[in-house]
PDB file of C-alpha atoms in Angstrom:
ATOM      1  CA  UNK C 194     -15.021  -8.678  -1.011  1.00  0.00           C
ATOM      2  CA  UNK C 195     -16.799  -5.343  -0.688  1.00  0.00           C
ATOM      3  CA  UNK C 196     -19.302  -4.146  -3.270  1.00  0.00           C
ATOM      4  CA  UNK C 197     -19.120  -0.411  -3.862  1.00  0.00           C
ATOM      5  CA  UNK C 198     -21.497   1.782  -5.838  1.00  0.00           C
ATOM      6  CA  UNK C 199     -21.074   5.388  -6.878  1.00  0.00           C
ATOM      7  CA  UNK C 200     -23.506   8.037  -8.056  1.00  0.00           C
ATOM      8  CA  UNK C 201     -23.563   9.612 -10.533  1.00  0.00           C
ATOM      9  CA  UNK C 202     -21.632   7.406 -12.947  1.00  0.00           C
ATOM     10  CA  UNK C 203     -20.873  10.428 -15.085  1.00  0.00           C
ATOM     11  CA  UNK C 204     -21.791  14.085 -15.352  1.00  0.00           C
ATOM     12  CA  UNK C 205     -21.077  17.129 -17.459  1.00  0.00           C
ATOM     13  CA  UNK C 206     -20.964  20.318 -15.409  1.00  0.00           C
ATOM     14  CA  UNK C 207     -20.412  23.984 -16.065  1.00  0.00           C
ATOM     15  CA  UNK C 208     -17.460  25.931 -14.771  1.00  0.00           C
ATOM     16  CA  UNK C 209     -18.038  27.449 -11.333  1.00  0.00           C
ATOM     17  CA  UNK C 210     -20.637  24.927 -10.180  1.00  0.00           C
ATOM     18  CA  UNK C 211     -20.271  22.097  -7.652  1.00  0.00           C
ATOM     19  CA  UNK C 212     -20.963  18.371  -7.861  1.00  0.00           C
ATOM     20  CA  UNK C 213     -21.454  15.915  -5.013  1.00  0.00           C
ATOM     21  CA  UNK C 214     -20.446  12.310  -5.616  1.00  0.00           C
ATOM     22  CA  UNK C 215     -21.894   9.557  -3.461  1.00  0.00           C
ATOM     23  CA  UNK C 216     -20.184   6.324  -2.470  1.00  0.00           C
ATOM     24  CA  UNK C 217     -22.085   3.429  -0.887  1.00  0.00           C
ATOM     25  CA  UNK C 218     -20.510   0.217   0.465  1.00  0.00           C
ATOM     26  CA  UNK C 219     -22.370  -3.004   1.197  1.00  0.00           C
ATOM     27  CA  UNK C 220     -20.592  -3.531   4.533  1.00  0.00           C
ATOM     28  CA  UNK C 221     -19.378  -1.381   7.393  1.00  0.00           C
ATOM     29  CA  UNK C 222     -15.844  -0.084   6.948  1.00  0.00           C
ATOM     30  CA  UNK C 223     -13.680   2.093   9.127  1.00  0.00           C
ATOM     31  CA  UNK C 224     -11.999   4.128   6.429  1.00  0.00           C
ATOM     32  CA  UNK C 225     -13.000   5.150   2.948  1.00  0.00           C
ATOM     33  CA  UNK C 226     -10.646   6.689   0.417  1.00  0.00           C
ATOM     34  CA  UNK C 227     -11.230   9.100  -2.427  1.00  0.00           C
ATOM     35  CA  UNK C 228      -8.965   9.098  -5.498  1.00  0.00           C
ATOM     36  CA  UNK C 229      -8.742  11.200  -8.635  1.00  0.00           C
ATOM     37  CA  UNK C 230      -7.636   9.967 -12.028  1.00  0.00           C
ATOM     38  CA  UNK C 231      -6.943  12.744 -14.484  1.00  0.00           C
ATOM     39  CA  UNK C 232      -7.086  11.949 -18.214  1.00  0.00           C
ATOM     40  CA  UNK C 233      -4.258   9.643 -19.227  1.00  0.00           C
ATOM     41  CA  UNK C 234      -2.880   9.574 -15.694  1.00  0.00           C
ATOM     42  CA  UNK C 235      -2.785   7.131 -12.834  1.00  0.00           C
ATOM     43  CA  UNK C 236      -4.680   7.460  -9.567  1.00  0.00           C
ATOM     44  CA  UNK C 237      -3.865  10.056  -6.927  1.00  0.00           C
ATOM     45  CA  UNK C 238      -5.246   9.917  -3.398  1.00  0.00           C
ATOM     46  CA  UNK C 239      -7.333  12.956  -2.466  1.00  0.00           C
ATOM     47  CA  UNK C 240      -8.290  12.165   1.128  1.00  0.00           C
ATOM     48  CA  UNK C 241      -9.119   9.549   3.715  1.00  0.00           C
ATOM     49  CA  UNK C 242     -12.582   9.679   5.291  1.00  0.00           C
ATOM     50  CA  UNK C 243     -13.197   8.327   8.787  1.00  0.00           C
ATOM     51  CA  UNK C 244     -16.651   8.136  10.288  1.00  0.00           C
ATOM     52  CA  UNK C 245     -17.215  10.780  12.933  1.00  0.00           C
ATOM     53  CA  UNK C 246     -14.104  12.836  12.255  1.00  0.00           C
ATOM     54  CA  UNK C 247     -12.683  15.276   9.744  1.00  0.00           C
ATOM     55  CA  UNK C 248     -11.268  13.848   6.566  1.00  0.00           C
ATOM     56  CA  UNK C 249      -7.496  13.789   6.164  1.00  0.00           C
ATOM     57  CA  UNK C 250      -6.324  15.437   2.949  1.00  0.00           C
ATOM     58  CA  UNK C 251      -3.200  14.677   0.947  1.00  0.00           C
ATOM     59  CA  UNK C 252      -0.747  17.316  -0.126  1.00  0.00           C
ATOM     60  CA  UNK C 253      -2.218  19.467  -2.870  1.00  0.00           C
ATOM     61  CA  UNK C 254      -5.854  18.884  -1.898  1.00  0.00           C
ATOM     62  CA  UNK C 255      -7.843  21.147   0.455  1.00  0.00           C
ATOM     63  CA  UNK C 256     -11.157  20.870   2.240  1.00  0.00           C
ATOM     64  CA  UNK C 257     -12.614  24.016   0.672  1.00  0.00           C
ATOM     65  CA  UNK C 258     -12.206  22.528  -2.790  1.00  0.00           C
ATOM     66  CA  UNK C 259     -13.047  18.897  -1.935  1.00  0.00           C
ATOM     67  CA  UNK C 260     -15.314  18.770   1.138  1.00  0.00           C
ATOM     68  CA  UNK C 261     -16.032  15.233   2.293  1.00  0.00           C
ATOM     69  CA  UNK C 262     -18.774  13.852   4.492  1.00  0.00           C
ATOM     70  CA  UNK C 263     -18.811  10.486   6.267  1.00  0.00           C
ATOM     71  CA  UNK C 264     -22.102  10.256   8.152  1.00  0.00           C
ATOM     72  CA  UNK C 265     -21.955   6.500   8.812  1.00  0.00           C
ATOM     73  CA  UNK C 266     -19.845   3.392   8.256  1.00  0.00           C
ATOM     74  CA  UNK C 267     -21.237   2.573   4.794  1.00  0.00           C
ATOM     75  CA  UNK C 268     -21.528   5.939   3.055  1.00  0.00           C
ATOM     76  CA  UNK C 269     -19.424   8.935   2.044  1.00  0.00           C
ATOM     77  CA  UNK C 270     -19.705  11.907  -0.263  1.00  0.00           C
ATOM     78  CA  UNK C 271     -17.083  13.957  -2.068  1.00  0.00           C
ATOM     79  CA  UNK C 272     -17.968  17.401  -3.372  1.00  0.00           C
ATOM     80  CA  UNK C 273     -15.951  19.027  -6.123  1.00  0.00           C
ATOM     81  CA  UNK C 274     -16.478  22.749  -5.579  1.00  0.00           C
ATOM     82  CA  UNK C 275     -16.210  25.748  -7.885  1.00  0.00           C
ATOM     83  CA  UNK C 276     -15.243  23.487 -10.742  1.00  0.00           C
ATOM     84  CA  UNK C 277     -12.876  24.333 -13.563  1.00  0.00           C
ATOM     85  CA  UNK C 278     -11.972  22.279 -16.662  1.00  0.00           C
ATOM     86  CA  UNK C 279      -8.867  21.056 -14.791  1.00  0.00           C
ATOM     87  CA  UNK C 280     -11.220  19.129 -12.478  1.00  0.00           C
ATOM     88  CA  UNK C 281     -12.312  16.909 -15.350  1.00  0.00           C
ATOM     89  CA  UNK C 282     -11.339  13.457 -14.096  1.00  0.00           C
ATOM     90  CA  UNK C 283     -12.605  10.124 -12.926  1.00  0.00           C
ATOM     91  CA  UNK C 284     -13.252  10.182  -9.182  1.00  0.00           C
ATOM     92  CA  UNK C 285     -13.145   6.841  -7.382  1.00  0.00           C
ATOM     93  CA  UNK C 286     -13.859   5.770  -3.845  1.00  0.00           C
ATOM     94  CA  UNK C 287     -12.283   2.736  -2.268  1.00  0.00           C
ATOM     95  CA  UNK C 288     -12.306   0.703   0.909  1.00  0.00           C
ATOM     96  CA  UNK C 289      -9.891  -1.685   2.509  1.00  0.00           C
ATOM     97  CA  UNK C 290     -10.604  -5.179   3.767  1.00  0.00           C
ATOM     98  CA  UNK C 291      -8.999  -5.127   7.221  1.00  0.00           C
ATOM     99  CA  UNK C 292      -8.552  -8.901   7.247  1.00  0.00           C
ATOM    100  CA  UNK C 293      -6.853  -9.349   3.872  1.00  0.00           C
ATOM    101  CA  UNK C 294      -5.687  -5.713   3.401  1.00  0.00           C
ATOM    102  CA  UNK C 295      -7.046  -5.926  -0.124  1.00  0.00           C
ATOM    103  CA  UNK C 296      -8.326  -2.661  -1.554  1.00  0.00           C
ATOM    104  CA  UNK C 297     -11.618  -2.480  -3.466  1.00  0.00           C
ATOM    105  CA  UNK C 298     -12.763   0.304  -5.742  1.00  0.00           C
ATOM    106  CA  UNK C 299     -16.063   1.680  -6.887  1.00  0.00           C
ATOM    107  CA  UNK C 300     -16.896   1.994 -10.599  1.00  0.00           C
ATOM    108  CA  UNK C 301     -15.902   5.664 -10.627  1.00  0.00           C
ATOM    109  CA  UNK C 302     -17.609   8.929 -11.531  1.00  0.00           C
ATOM    110  CA  UNK C 303     -16.502  10.469 -14.813  1.00  0.00           C
ATOM    111  CA  UNK C 304     -16.695  14.246 -14.508  1.00  0.00           C
ATOM    112  CA  UNK C 305     -16.383  16.630 -17.435  1.00  0.00           C
ATOM    113  CA  UNK C 306     -16.285  20.356 -16.739  1.00  0.00           C
ATOM    114  CA  UNK C 307     -17.025  22.706 -19.641  1.00  0.00           C
TER     115      UNK C 307
ATOM    116  CA  UNK G 206       8.509   9.168  -0.738  1.00  0.00           C
ATOM    117  CA  UNK G 207       7.424   5.954  -2.416  1.00  0.00           C
ATOM    118  CA  UNK G 208       7.564   5.920  -6.209  1.00  0.00           C
ATOM    119  CA  UNK G 209       6.147   3.176  -8.404  1.00  0.00           C
ATOM    120  CA  UNK G 210       7.180   2.601 -12.006  1.00  0.00           C
ATOM    121  CA  UNK G 211       5.667   0.223 -14.540  1.00  0.00           C
ATOM    122  CA  UNK G 212       7.316  -1.071 -17.678  1.00  0.00           C
ATOM    123  CA  UNK G 213       6.370  -1.222 -20.486  1.00  0.00           C
ATOM    124  CA  UNK G 214       3.911   1.652 -20.782  1.00  0.00           C
ATOM    125  CA  UNK G 215       2.100  -0.198 -23.551  1.00  0.00           C
ATOM    126  CA  UNK G 216       2.204  -3.705 -24.946  1.00  0.00           C
ATOM    127  CA  UNK G 217       0.514  -5.230 -27.986  1.00  0.00           C
ATOM    128  CA  UNK G 218       0.582  -9.004 -28.450  1.00  0.00           C
ATOM    129  CA  UNK G 219      -1.201 -11.624 -30.529  1.00  0.00           C
ATOM    130  CA  UNK G 220      -3.697 -13.873 -28.826  1.00  0.00           C
ATOM    131  CA  UNK G 221      -2.180 -16.890 -27.101  1.00  0.00           C
ATOM    132  CA  UNK G 222       1.106 -15.312 -26.096  1.00  0.00           C
ATOM    133  CA  UNK G 223       2.460 -15.429 -22.583  1.00  0.00           C
ATOM    134  CA  UNK G 224       3.490 -12.022 -21.303  1.00  0.00           C
ATOM    135  CA  UNK G 225       5.114 -10.278 -18.349  1.00  0.00           C
ATOM    136  CA  UNK G 226       4.320  -6.879 -16.902  1.00  0.00           C
ATOM    137  CA  UNK G 227       6.850  -5.232 -14.625  1.00  0.00           C
ATOM    138  CA  UNK G 228       6.447  -3.029 -11.557  1.00  0.00           C
ATOM    139  CA  UNK G 229       9.209  -1.484  -9.468  1.00  0.00           C
ATOM    140  CA  UNK G 230       9.042   0.534  -6.262  1.00  0.00           C
ATOM    141  CA  UNK G 231      11.649   2.650  -4.499  1.00  0.00           C
ATOM    142  CA  UNK G 232      10.931   1.903  -0.822  1.00  0.00           C
ATOM    143  CA  UNK G 233      11.149  -1.815  -0.109  1.00  0.00           C
ATOM    144  CA  UNK G 234       9.457  -1.478   3.307  1.00  0.00           C
ATOM    145  CA  UNK G 235       6.024  -2.365   1.958  1.00  0.00           C
ATOM    146  CA  UNK G 236       3.204  -4.282   3.629  1.00  0.00           C
ATOM    147  CA  UNK G 237       1.926  -5.740   0.380  1.00  0.00           C
ATOM    148  CA  UNK G 238       1.575  -5.098  -3.343  1.00  0.00           C
ATOM    149  CA  UNK G 239      -1.640  -5.224  -5.318  1.00  0.00           C
ATOM    150  CA  UNK G 240      -2.278  -5.619  -9.036  1.00  0.00           C
ATOM    151  CA  UNK G 241      -5.402  -4.120 -10.585  1.00  0.00           C
ATOM    152  CA  UNK G 242      -7.083  -4.142 -13.945  1.00  0.00           C
ATOM    153  CA  UNK G 243      -8.869  -1.089 -15.348  1.00  0.00           C
ATOM    154  CA  UNK G 244     -11.068  -1.164 -18.431  1.00  0.00           C
ATOM    155  CA  UNK G 245     -11.440   2.127 -20.326  1.00  0.00           C
ATOM    156  CA  UNK G 246     -13.468   4.677 -18.365  1.00  0.00           C
ATOM    157  CA  UNK G 247     -14.173   2.191 -15.593  1.00  0.00           C
ATOM    158  CA  UNK G 248     -13.162   1.550 -12.010  1.00  0.00           C
ATOM    159  CA  UNK G 249     -10.456  -0.814 -10.813  1.00  0.00           C
ATOM    160  CA  UNK G 250     -10.784  -4.562 -10.408  1.00  0.00           C
ATOM    161  CA  UNK G 251      -8.445  -6.212  -7.932  1.00  0.00           C
ATOM    162  CA  UNK G 252      -6.520  -9.071  -9.520  1.00  0.00           C
ATOM    163  CA  UNK G 253      -3.983 -10.203  -6.945  1.00  0.00           C
ATOM    164  CA  UNK G 254      -2.588  -9.056  -3.628  1.00  0.00           C
ATOM    165  CA  UNK G 255       0.810 -10.294  -2.442  1.00  0.00           C
ATOM    166  CA  UNK G 256       1.706  -9.913   1.212  1.00  0.00           C
ATOM    167  CA  UNK G 257       5.248  -8.813   2.025  1.00  0.00           C
ATOM    168  CA  UNK G 258       6.013 -12.296   3.379  1.00  0.00           C
ATOM    169  CA  UNK G 259       4.951 -14.005   0.148  1.00  0.00           C
ATOM    170  CA  UNK G 260       6.879 -14.432  -3.068  1.00  0.00           C
ATOM    171  CA  UNK G 261       4.041 -15.462  -5.391  1.00  0.00           C
ATOM    172  CA  UNK G 262       0.278 -15.430  -5.809  1.00  0.00           C
ATOM    173  CA  UNK G 263      -1.702 -17.177  -8.509  1.00  0.00           C
ATOM    174  CA  UNK G 264      -5.219 -16.752  -9.803  1.00  0.00           C
ATOM    175  CA  UNK G 265      -6.186 -18.681 -12.904  1.00  0.00           C
ATOM    176  CA  UNK G 266      -3.929 -17.574 -15.764  1.00  0.00           C
ATOM    177  CA  UNK G 267      -2.376 -14.838 -13.654  1.00  0.00           C
ATOM    178  CA  UNK G 268       0.730 -15.183 -11.527  1.00  0.00           C
ATOM    179  CA  UNK G 269       2.258 -12.329  -9.580  1.00  0.00           C
ATOM    180  CA  UNK G 270       5.682 -12.436  -7.963  1.00  0.00           C
ATOM    181  CA  UNK G 271       7.283 -10.127  -5.424  1.00  0.00           C
ATOM    182  CA  UNK G 272      10.952  -9.496  -4.665  1.00  0.00           C
ATOM    183  CA  UNK G 273      10.963  -6.949  -1.867  1.00  0.00           C
ATOM    184  CA  UNK G 274      14.725  -6.677  -1.594  1.00  0.00           C
ATOM    185  CA  UNK G 275      15.079  -5.583  -5.203  1.00  0.00           C
ATOM    186  CA  UNK G 276      11.846  -3.544  -5.193  1.00  0.00           C
ATOM    187  CA  UNK G 277      10.238  -5.463  -8.017  1.00  0.00           C
ATOM    188  CA  UNK G 278       7.057  -7.314  -8.879  1.00  0.00           C
ATOM    189  CA  UNK G 279       5.978  -9.028 -12.070  1.00  0.00           C
ATOM    190  CA  UNK G 280       2.557 -10.012 -13.348  1.00  0.00           C
ATOM    191  CA  UNK G 281       2.638 -13.006 -15.649  1.00  0.00           C
ATOM    192  CA  UNK G 282      -0.350 -13.603 -17.918  1.00  0.00           C
ATOM    193  CA  UNK G 283      -0.500 -16.999 -19.577  1.00  0.00           C
ATOM    194  CA  UNK G 284      -2.193 -17.712 -22.890  1.00  0.00           C
ATOM    195  CA  UNK G 285      -3.423 -14.155 -23.357  1.00  0.00           C
ATOM    196  CA  UNK G 286      -6.901 -13.502 -24.767  1.00  0.00           C
ATOM    197  CA  UNK G 287      -8.502 -10.430 -26.368  1.00  0.00           C
ATOM    198  CA  UNK G 288     -10.596 -10.059 -23.201  1.00  0.00           C
ATOM    199  CA  UNK G 289      -7.369  -9.400 -21.277  1.00  0.00           C
ATOM    200  CA  UNK G 290      -7.021  -6.066 -23.086  1.00  0.00           C
ATOM    201  CA  UNK G 291      -7.046  -3.377 -20.394  1.00  0.00           C
ATOM    202  CA  UNK G 292      -4.740  -1.179 -18.346  1.00  0.00           C
ATOM    203  CA  UNK G 293      -2.891  -3.017 -15.594  1.00  0.00           C
ATOM    204  CA  UNK G 294      -1.874  -1.078 -12.507  1.00  0.00           C
ATOM    205  CA  UNK G 295       0.292  -2.031  -9.576  1.00  0.00           C
ATOM    206  CA  UNK G 296       0.050  -0.258  -6.239  1.00  0.00           C
ATOM    207  CA  UNK G 297       1.733  -0.335  -2.853  1.00  0.00           C
ATOM    208  CA  UNK G 298       0.580   1.156   0.465  1.00  0.00           C
ATOM    209  CA  UNK G 299       2.016   4.582   1.186  1.00  0.00           C
ATOM    210  CA  UNK G 300       2.900   3.454   4.708  1.00  0.00           C
ATOM    211  CA  UNK G 301       1.937   4.931   8.046  1.00  0.00           C
ATOM    212  CA  UNK G 302      -1.012   3.598   9.981  1.00  0.00           C
ATOM    213  CA  UNK G 303      -3.230   2.721   7.065  1.00  0.00           C
ATOM    214  CA  UNK G 304      -2.656   0.157   4.390  1.00  0.00           C
ATOM    215  CA  UNK G 305      -5.339   1.801   2.284  1.00  0.00           C
ATOM    216  CA  UNK G 306      -3.403   4.834   1.089  1.00  0.00           C
ATOM    217  CA  UNK G 307      -2.042   3.456  -2.128  1.00  0.00           C
ATOM    218  CA  UNK G 308       0.663   4.749  -4.424  1.00  0.00           C
ATOM    219  CA  UNK G 309       0.049   3.674  -8.012  1.00  0.00           C
ATOM    220  CA  UNK G 310       2.253   3.141 -11.001  1.00  0.00           C
ATOM    221  CA  UNK G 311       1.355   4.741 -14.319  1.00  0.00           C
ATOM    222  CA  UNK G 312       0.040   1.471 -15.667  1.00  0.00           C
ATOM    223  CA  UNK G 313       0.683  -0.786 -18.645  1.00  0.00           C
ATOM    224  CA  UNK G 314      -1.845  -0.596 -21.468  1.00  0.00           C
ATOM    225  CA  UNK G 315      -2.239  -4.126 -22.819  1.00  0.00           C
ATOM    226  CA  UNK G 316      -3.793  -4.916 -26.171  1.00  0.00           C
ATOM    227  CA  UNK G 317      -4.290  -8.541 -27.182  1.00  0.00           C
ATOM    228  CA  UNK G 318      -5.332  -8.855 -30.808  1.00  0.00           C
ATOM    229  CA  UNK G 319      -7.033 -11.900 -32.302  1.00  0.00           C
TER     230      UNK G 319
END
């Protein structure tokens, strides 16, 4: 199974600022996924990040708001830009084991926007 | 579009009881189904993954079943313990070329009291 770490674990940010969340995996993976979990809600996929290409965004999410980098096969970042209180959520990255198809998640980043 | 529903939304049981959590999905053409556990404010822990060709998977006190034709899965927890208290989520791949794009249910909040 993959071991995933995220930084920061939590942050409190002011409206209008940006926060970059880091995701590190202990093994090389082709695709990494970013999810959002709003308070009291389930998880929603934001985008899929492939190394060496543009991220693919789901309906309702745009690159200007959630730019993603994927510089190598073990690391990705998600930036939440021009934040508003509605962006207060837990942001999680995940990877897929291509042999078992099991999905593994990081511990999440709890973001509060004031 | 795949939709995943979990029943009940919340469940409170005394320690030692056996219990069943339900998950249903609208599109039966799934590759697999995965059950997760989420502790408050934390990331997701994978519990069990059932491939589309399987009917059951077991891990310790947990048993998950899958009936693709009826679009249903159940998670059976035997001899529940207070440490089992958490939110349980089921998820299925959204389809396409990647198994990693998951669609989640809303979760069942389980409380096991001593």
